[in-house]
XYZ file of N, CA, C and O in Angstrom:
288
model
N -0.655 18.001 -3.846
C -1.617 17.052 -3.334
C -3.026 17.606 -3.556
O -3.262 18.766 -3.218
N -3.553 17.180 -3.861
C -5.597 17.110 -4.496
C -5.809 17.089 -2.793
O -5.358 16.084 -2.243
N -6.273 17.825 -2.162
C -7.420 17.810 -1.182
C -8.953 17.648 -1.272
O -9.547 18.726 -1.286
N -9.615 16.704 -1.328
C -11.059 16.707 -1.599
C -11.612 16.388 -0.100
O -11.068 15.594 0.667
N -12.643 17.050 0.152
C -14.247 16.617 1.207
C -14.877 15.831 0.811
O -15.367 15.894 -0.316
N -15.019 15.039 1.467
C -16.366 14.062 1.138
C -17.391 13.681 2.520
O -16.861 13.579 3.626
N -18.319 13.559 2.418
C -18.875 12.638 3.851
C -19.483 11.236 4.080
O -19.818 10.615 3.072
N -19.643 10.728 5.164
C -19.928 9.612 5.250
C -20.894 9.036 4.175
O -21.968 9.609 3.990
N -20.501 7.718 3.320
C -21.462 7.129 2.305
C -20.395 7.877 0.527
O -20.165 7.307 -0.539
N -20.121 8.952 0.894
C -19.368 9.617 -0.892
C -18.307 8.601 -1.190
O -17.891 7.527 -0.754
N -18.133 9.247 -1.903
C -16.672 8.725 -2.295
C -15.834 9.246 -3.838
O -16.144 10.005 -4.757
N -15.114 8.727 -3.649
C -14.194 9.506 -5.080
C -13.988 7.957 -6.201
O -14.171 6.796 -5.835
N -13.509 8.485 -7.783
C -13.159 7.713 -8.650
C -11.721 8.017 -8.539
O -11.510 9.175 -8.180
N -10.460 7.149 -8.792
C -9.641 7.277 -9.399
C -9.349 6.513 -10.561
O -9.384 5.283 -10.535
N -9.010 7.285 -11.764
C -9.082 6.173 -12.989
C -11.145 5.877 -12.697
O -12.116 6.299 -12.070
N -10.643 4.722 -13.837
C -12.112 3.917 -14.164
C -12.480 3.273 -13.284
O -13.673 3.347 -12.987
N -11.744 2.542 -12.658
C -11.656 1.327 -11.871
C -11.685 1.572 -10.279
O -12.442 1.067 -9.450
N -10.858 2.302 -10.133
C -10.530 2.274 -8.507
C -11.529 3.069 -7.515
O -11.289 4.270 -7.388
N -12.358 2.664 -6.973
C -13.262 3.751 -5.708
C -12.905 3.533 -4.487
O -12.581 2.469 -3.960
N -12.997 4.914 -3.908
C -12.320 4.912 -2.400
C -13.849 5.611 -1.816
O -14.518 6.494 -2.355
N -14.094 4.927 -0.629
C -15.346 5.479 -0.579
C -15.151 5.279 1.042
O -14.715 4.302 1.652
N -15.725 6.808 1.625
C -15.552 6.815 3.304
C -16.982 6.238 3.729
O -18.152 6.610 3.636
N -16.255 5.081 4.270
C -17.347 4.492 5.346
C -18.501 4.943 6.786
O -19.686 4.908 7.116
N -16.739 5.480 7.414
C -17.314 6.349 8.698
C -16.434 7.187 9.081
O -15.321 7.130 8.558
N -16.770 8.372 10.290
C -15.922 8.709 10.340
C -15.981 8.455 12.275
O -17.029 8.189 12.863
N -15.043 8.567 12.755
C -14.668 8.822 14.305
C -13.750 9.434 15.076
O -12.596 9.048 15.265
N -14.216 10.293 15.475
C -13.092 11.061 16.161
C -11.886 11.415 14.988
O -12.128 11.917 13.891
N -10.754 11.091 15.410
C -9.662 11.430 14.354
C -9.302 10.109 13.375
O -8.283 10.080 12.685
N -10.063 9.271 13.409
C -10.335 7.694 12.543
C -11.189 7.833 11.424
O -12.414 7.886 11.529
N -10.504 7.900 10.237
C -11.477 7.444 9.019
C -11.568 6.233 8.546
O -10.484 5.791 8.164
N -12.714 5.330 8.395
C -12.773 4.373 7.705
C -12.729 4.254 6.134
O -13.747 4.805 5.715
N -12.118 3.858 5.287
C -12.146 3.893 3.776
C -12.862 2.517 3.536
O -13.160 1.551 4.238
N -12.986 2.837 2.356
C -13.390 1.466 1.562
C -12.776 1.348 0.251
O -13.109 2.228 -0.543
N -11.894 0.400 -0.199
C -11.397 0.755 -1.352
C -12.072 -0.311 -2.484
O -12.381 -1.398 -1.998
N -12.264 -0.190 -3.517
C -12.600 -0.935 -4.641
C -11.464 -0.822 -5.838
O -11.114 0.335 -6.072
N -11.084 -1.450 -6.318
C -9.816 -1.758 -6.729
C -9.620 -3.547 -7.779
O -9.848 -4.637 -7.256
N -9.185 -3.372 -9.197
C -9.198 -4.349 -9.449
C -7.607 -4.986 -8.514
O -6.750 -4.360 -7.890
N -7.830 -7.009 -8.906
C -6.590 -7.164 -7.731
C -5.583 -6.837 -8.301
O -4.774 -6.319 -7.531
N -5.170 -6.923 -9.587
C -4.030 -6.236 -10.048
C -3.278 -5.178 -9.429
O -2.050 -5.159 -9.338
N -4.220 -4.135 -8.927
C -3.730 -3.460 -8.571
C -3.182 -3.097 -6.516
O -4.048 -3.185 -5.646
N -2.116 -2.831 -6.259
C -1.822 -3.498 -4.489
C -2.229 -2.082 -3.776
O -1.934 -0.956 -4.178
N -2.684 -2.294 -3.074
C -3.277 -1.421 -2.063
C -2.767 -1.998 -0.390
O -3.029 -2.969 0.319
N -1.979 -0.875 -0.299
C -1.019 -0.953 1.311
C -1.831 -0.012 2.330
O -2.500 0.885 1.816
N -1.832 -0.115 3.494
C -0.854 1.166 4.397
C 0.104 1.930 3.618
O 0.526 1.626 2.502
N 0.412 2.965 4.321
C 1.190 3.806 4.040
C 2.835 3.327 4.330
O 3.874 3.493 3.690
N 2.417 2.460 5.996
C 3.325 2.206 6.547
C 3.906 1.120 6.494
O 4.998 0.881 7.010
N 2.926 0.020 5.579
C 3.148 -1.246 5.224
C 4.012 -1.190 3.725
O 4.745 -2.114 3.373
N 3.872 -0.393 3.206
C 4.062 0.312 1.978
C 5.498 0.619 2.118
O 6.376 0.065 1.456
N 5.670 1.415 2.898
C 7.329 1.836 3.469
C 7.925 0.660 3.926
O 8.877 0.411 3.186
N 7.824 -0.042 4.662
C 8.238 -0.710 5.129
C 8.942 -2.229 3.796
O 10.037 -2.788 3.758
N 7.894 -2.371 3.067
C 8.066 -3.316 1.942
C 8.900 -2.514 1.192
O 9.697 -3.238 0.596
N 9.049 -1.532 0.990
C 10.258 -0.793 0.181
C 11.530 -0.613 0.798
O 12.485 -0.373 0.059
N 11.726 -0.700 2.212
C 12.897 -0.356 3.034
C 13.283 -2.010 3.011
O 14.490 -2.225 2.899
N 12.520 -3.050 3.092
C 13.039 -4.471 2.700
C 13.335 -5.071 1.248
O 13.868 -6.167 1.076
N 12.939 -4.247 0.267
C 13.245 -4.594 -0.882
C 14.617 -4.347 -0.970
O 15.405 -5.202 -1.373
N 15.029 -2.946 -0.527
C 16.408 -1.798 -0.851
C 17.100 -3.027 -0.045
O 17.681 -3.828 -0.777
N 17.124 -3.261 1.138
C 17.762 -4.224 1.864
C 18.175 -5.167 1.132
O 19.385 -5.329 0.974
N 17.065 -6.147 0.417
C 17.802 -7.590 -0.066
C 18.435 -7.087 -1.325
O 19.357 -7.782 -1.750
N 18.047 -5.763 -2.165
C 19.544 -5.569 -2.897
C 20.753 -5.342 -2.651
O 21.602 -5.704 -3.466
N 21.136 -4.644 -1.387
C 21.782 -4.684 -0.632
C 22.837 -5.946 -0.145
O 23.995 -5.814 0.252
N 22.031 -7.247 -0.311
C 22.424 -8.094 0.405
C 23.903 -8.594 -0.821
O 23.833 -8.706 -2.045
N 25.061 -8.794 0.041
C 25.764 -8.781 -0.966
C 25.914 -10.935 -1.307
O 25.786 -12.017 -0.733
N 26.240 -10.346 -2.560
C 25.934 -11.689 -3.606
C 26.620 -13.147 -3.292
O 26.263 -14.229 -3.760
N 27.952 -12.833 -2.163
C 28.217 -13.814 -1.201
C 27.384 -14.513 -0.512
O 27.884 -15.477 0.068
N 26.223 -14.336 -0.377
C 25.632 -14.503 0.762
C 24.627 -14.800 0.256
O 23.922 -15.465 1.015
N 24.101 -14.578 -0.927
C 23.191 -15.439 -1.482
C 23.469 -16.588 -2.058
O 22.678 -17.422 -2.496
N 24.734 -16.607 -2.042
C 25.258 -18.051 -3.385
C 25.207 -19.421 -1.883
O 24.854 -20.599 -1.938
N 25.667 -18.682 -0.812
C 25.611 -19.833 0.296
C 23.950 -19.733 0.740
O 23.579 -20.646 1.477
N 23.307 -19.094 0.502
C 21.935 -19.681 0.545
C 21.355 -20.783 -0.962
O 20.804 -21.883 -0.978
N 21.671 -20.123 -1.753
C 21.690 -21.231 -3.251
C 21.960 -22.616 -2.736
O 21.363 -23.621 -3.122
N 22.709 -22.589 -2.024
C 23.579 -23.867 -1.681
C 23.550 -25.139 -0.701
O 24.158 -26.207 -0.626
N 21.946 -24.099 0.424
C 21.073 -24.845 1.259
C 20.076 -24.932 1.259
O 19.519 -25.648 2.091
């Protein structure tokens, strides 16, 4: 993992395109700012997990059970 410092107002490039730039900081709260074309998806961490633990799921879902949804 890249550890970088920055302070309120900096910010970093990733690629050409993408800037993450700290807004503020508070207490143990950082504000980001991301710049990002939309192509590209920008989550939570936890929103992020979560959309992957529901993806694995509906493969999961066995194919019975979609054909009776096909079907309503």
């Amino acid at each position: 993992m890249l550890v970088l410092s920055r302070k309120t107002g900096e910010s970093i490039m990733i690629g050409d395109q993408i800037e993450v730039k700290v807004l503020s900081v508070d207490g143990d709260q950082v504000k980001l700012g991301i710049v990002a074309p939309k192509s590209v998806k920008v989550h939570r961490s936890e929103v992020f997990e979560s959309i992957q633990e529901q993806n694995k799921e509906a493969l999961a879902t066995p194919s019975d059970v979609l054909e009776k949804l096909k079907r309503n």
